[in-house]
Short mmCIF file of C-alpha atoms in Angstrom, two decimals:
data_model
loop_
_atom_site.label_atom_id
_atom_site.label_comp_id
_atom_site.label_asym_id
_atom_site.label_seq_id
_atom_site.Cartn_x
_atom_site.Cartn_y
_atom_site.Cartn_z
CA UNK A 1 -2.86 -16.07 2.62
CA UNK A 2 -2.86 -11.99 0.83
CA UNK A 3 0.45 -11.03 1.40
CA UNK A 4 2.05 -7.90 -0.69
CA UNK A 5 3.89 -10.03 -2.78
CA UNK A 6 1.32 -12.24 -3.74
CA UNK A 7 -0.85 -9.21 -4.89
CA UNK A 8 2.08 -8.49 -6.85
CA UNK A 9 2.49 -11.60 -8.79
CA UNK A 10 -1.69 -11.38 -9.17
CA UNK A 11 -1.29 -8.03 -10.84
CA UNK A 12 1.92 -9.54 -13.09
CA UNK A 13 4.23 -7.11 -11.52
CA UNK A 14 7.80 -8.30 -10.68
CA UNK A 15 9.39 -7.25 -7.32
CA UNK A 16 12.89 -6.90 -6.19
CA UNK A 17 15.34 -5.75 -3.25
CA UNK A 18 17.68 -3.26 -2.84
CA UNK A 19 20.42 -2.31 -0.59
CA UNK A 20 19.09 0.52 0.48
CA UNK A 21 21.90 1.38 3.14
CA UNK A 22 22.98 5.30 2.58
CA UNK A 23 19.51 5.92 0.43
CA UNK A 24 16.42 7.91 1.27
CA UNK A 25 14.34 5.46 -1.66
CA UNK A 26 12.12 3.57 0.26
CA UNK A 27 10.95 1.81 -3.46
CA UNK A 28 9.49 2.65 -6.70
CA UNK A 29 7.78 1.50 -9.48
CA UNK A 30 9.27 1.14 -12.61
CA UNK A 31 6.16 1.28 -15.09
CA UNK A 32 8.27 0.59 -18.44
CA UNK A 33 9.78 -2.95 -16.91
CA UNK A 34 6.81 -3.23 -14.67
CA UNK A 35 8.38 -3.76 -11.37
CA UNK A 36 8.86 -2.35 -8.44
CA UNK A 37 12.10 -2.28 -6.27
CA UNK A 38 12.07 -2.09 -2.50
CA UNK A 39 14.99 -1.50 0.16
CA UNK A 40 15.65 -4.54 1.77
CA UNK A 41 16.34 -3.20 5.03
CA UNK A 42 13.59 -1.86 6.15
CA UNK A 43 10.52 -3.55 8.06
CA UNK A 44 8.11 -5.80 7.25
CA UNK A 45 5.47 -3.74 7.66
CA UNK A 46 6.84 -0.60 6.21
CA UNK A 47 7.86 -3.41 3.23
CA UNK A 48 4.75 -3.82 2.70
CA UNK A 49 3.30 -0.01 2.96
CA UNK A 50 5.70 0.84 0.36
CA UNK A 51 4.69 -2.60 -1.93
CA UNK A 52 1.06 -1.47 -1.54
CA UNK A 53 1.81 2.36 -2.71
CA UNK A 54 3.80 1.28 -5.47
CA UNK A 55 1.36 -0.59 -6.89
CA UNK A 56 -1.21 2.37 -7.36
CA UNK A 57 1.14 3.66 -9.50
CA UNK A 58 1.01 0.69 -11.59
CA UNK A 59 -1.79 2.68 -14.04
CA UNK A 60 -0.42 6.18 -14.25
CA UNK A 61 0.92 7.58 -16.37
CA UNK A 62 4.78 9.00 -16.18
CA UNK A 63 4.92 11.50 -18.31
CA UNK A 64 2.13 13.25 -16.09
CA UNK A 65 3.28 12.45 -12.33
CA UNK A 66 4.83 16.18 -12.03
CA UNK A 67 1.55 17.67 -13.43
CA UNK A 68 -0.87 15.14 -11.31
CA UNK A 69 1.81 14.21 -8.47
CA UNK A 70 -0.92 15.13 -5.01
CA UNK A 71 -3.45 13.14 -7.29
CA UNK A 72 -1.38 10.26 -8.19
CA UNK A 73 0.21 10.02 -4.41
CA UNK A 74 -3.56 10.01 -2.97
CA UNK A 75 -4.46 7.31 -5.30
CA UNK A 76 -1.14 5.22 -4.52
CA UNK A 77 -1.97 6.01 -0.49
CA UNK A 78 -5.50 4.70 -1.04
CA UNK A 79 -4.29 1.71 -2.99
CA UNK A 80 -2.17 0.81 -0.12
CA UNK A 81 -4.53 1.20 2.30
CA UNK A 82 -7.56 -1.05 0.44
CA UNK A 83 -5.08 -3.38 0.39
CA UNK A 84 -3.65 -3.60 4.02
CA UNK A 85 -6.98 -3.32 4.81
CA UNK A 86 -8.12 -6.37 2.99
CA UNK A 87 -5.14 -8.48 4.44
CA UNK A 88 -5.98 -7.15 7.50
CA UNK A 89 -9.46 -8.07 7.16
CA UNK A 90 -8.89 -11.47 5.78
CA UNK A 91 -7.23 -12.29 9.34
CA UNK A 92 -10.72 -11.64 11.28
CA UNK A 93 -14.40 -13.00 11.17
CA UNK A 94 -16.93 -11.93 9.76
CA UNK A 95 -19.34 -11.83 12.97
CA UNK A 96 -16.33 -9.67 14.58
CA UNK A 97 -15.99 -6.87 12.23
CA UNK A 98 -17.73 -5.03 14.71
CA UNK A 99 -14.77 -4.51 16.64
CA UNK A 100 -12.76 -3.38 14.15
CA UNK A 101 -10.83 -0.22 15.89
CA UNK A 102 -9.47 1.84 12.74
CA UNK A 103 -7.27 3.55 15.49
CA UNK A 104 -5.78 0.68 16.50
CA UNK A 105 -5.21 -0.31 12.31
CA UNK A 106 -3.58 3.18 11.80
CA UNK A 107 -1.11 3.05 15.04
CA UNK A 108 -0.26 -0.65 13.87
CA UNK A 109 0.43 0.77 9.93
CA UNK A 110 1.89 4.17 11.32
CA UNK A 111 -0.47 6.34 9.43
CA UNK A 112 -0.80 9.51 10.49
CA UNK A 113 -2.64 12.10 8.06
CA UNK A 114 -6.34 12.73 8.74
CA UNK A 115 -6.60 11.66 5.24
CA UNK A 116 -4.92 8.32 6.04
CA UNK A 117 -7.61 8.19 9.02
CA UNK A 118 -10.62 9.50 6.38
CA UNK A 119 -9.44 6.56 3.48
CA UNK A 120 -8.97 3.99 6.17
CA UNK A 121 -12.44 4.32 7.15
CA UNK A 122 -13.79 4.53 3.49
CA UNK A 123 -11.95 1.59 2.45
CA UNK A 124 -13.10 -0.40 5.64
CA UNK A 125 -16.67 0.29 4.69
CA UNK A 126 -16.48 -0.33 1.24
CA UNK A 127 -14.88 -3.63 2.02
CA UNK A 128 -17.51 -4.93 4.28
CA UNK A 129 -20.23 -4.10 2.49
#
């Protein structure tokens, strides 16, 4: 079964917890120990949102984030959503795809941006070609 952190240990990037009572950090990646760290209290599927956006970061590069930041957070928003997307996917047959409601997927994932809604779609298509 794809789950966040198996994509994780497939890419060779540790993951840990938090405590991340009294923070606003949801996670982050930490590209010179490559791992990312996640508050533990939040939910599953907003676990995994933030897992899945970390992980675009994995191949940028620091030392440019404040000149590239909208660039690097669109890739790290796409990243996350090819890959709930595939897990998604990988729960459904392939003779059923056709029922696929993207609005549904984006109320269930909490995504909100017409550019969630535009990469959602992309994604979708270029995973079942």
């Amino acid at each position: 079964m794809m789950s966040a952190e198996s994509t994780c240990t497939q890419q060779g990037v540790e993951l840990y917890y938090f405590d991340g009572r009294g923070s606003t950090l949801k996670g982050t990646y930490n590209k010179p120990s490559n791992l990312i760290i996640v508050d533990s209290y939040l939910d599953d599927i907003e676990k995994k949102k933030v897992i899945y956006h970390e992980l675009g970061h994995k191949d940028h590069n620091p030392a440019n984030y404040d000149r590239c930041r909208e660039q690097y957070e669109a890739q790290a928003d796409r990243n996350m959503i090819y890959h709930l997307l595939k897990e998604e996917l990988s729960y459904w047959d392939k003779d059923e795809l056709e029922n696929f409601n993207y609005i549904n997927f984006l109320q269930k994932y909490d995504l909100k941006t017409t550019i969630n809604e535009s990469m959602v779609k992309e994604e979708f298509f270029n995973l079942i070609d």
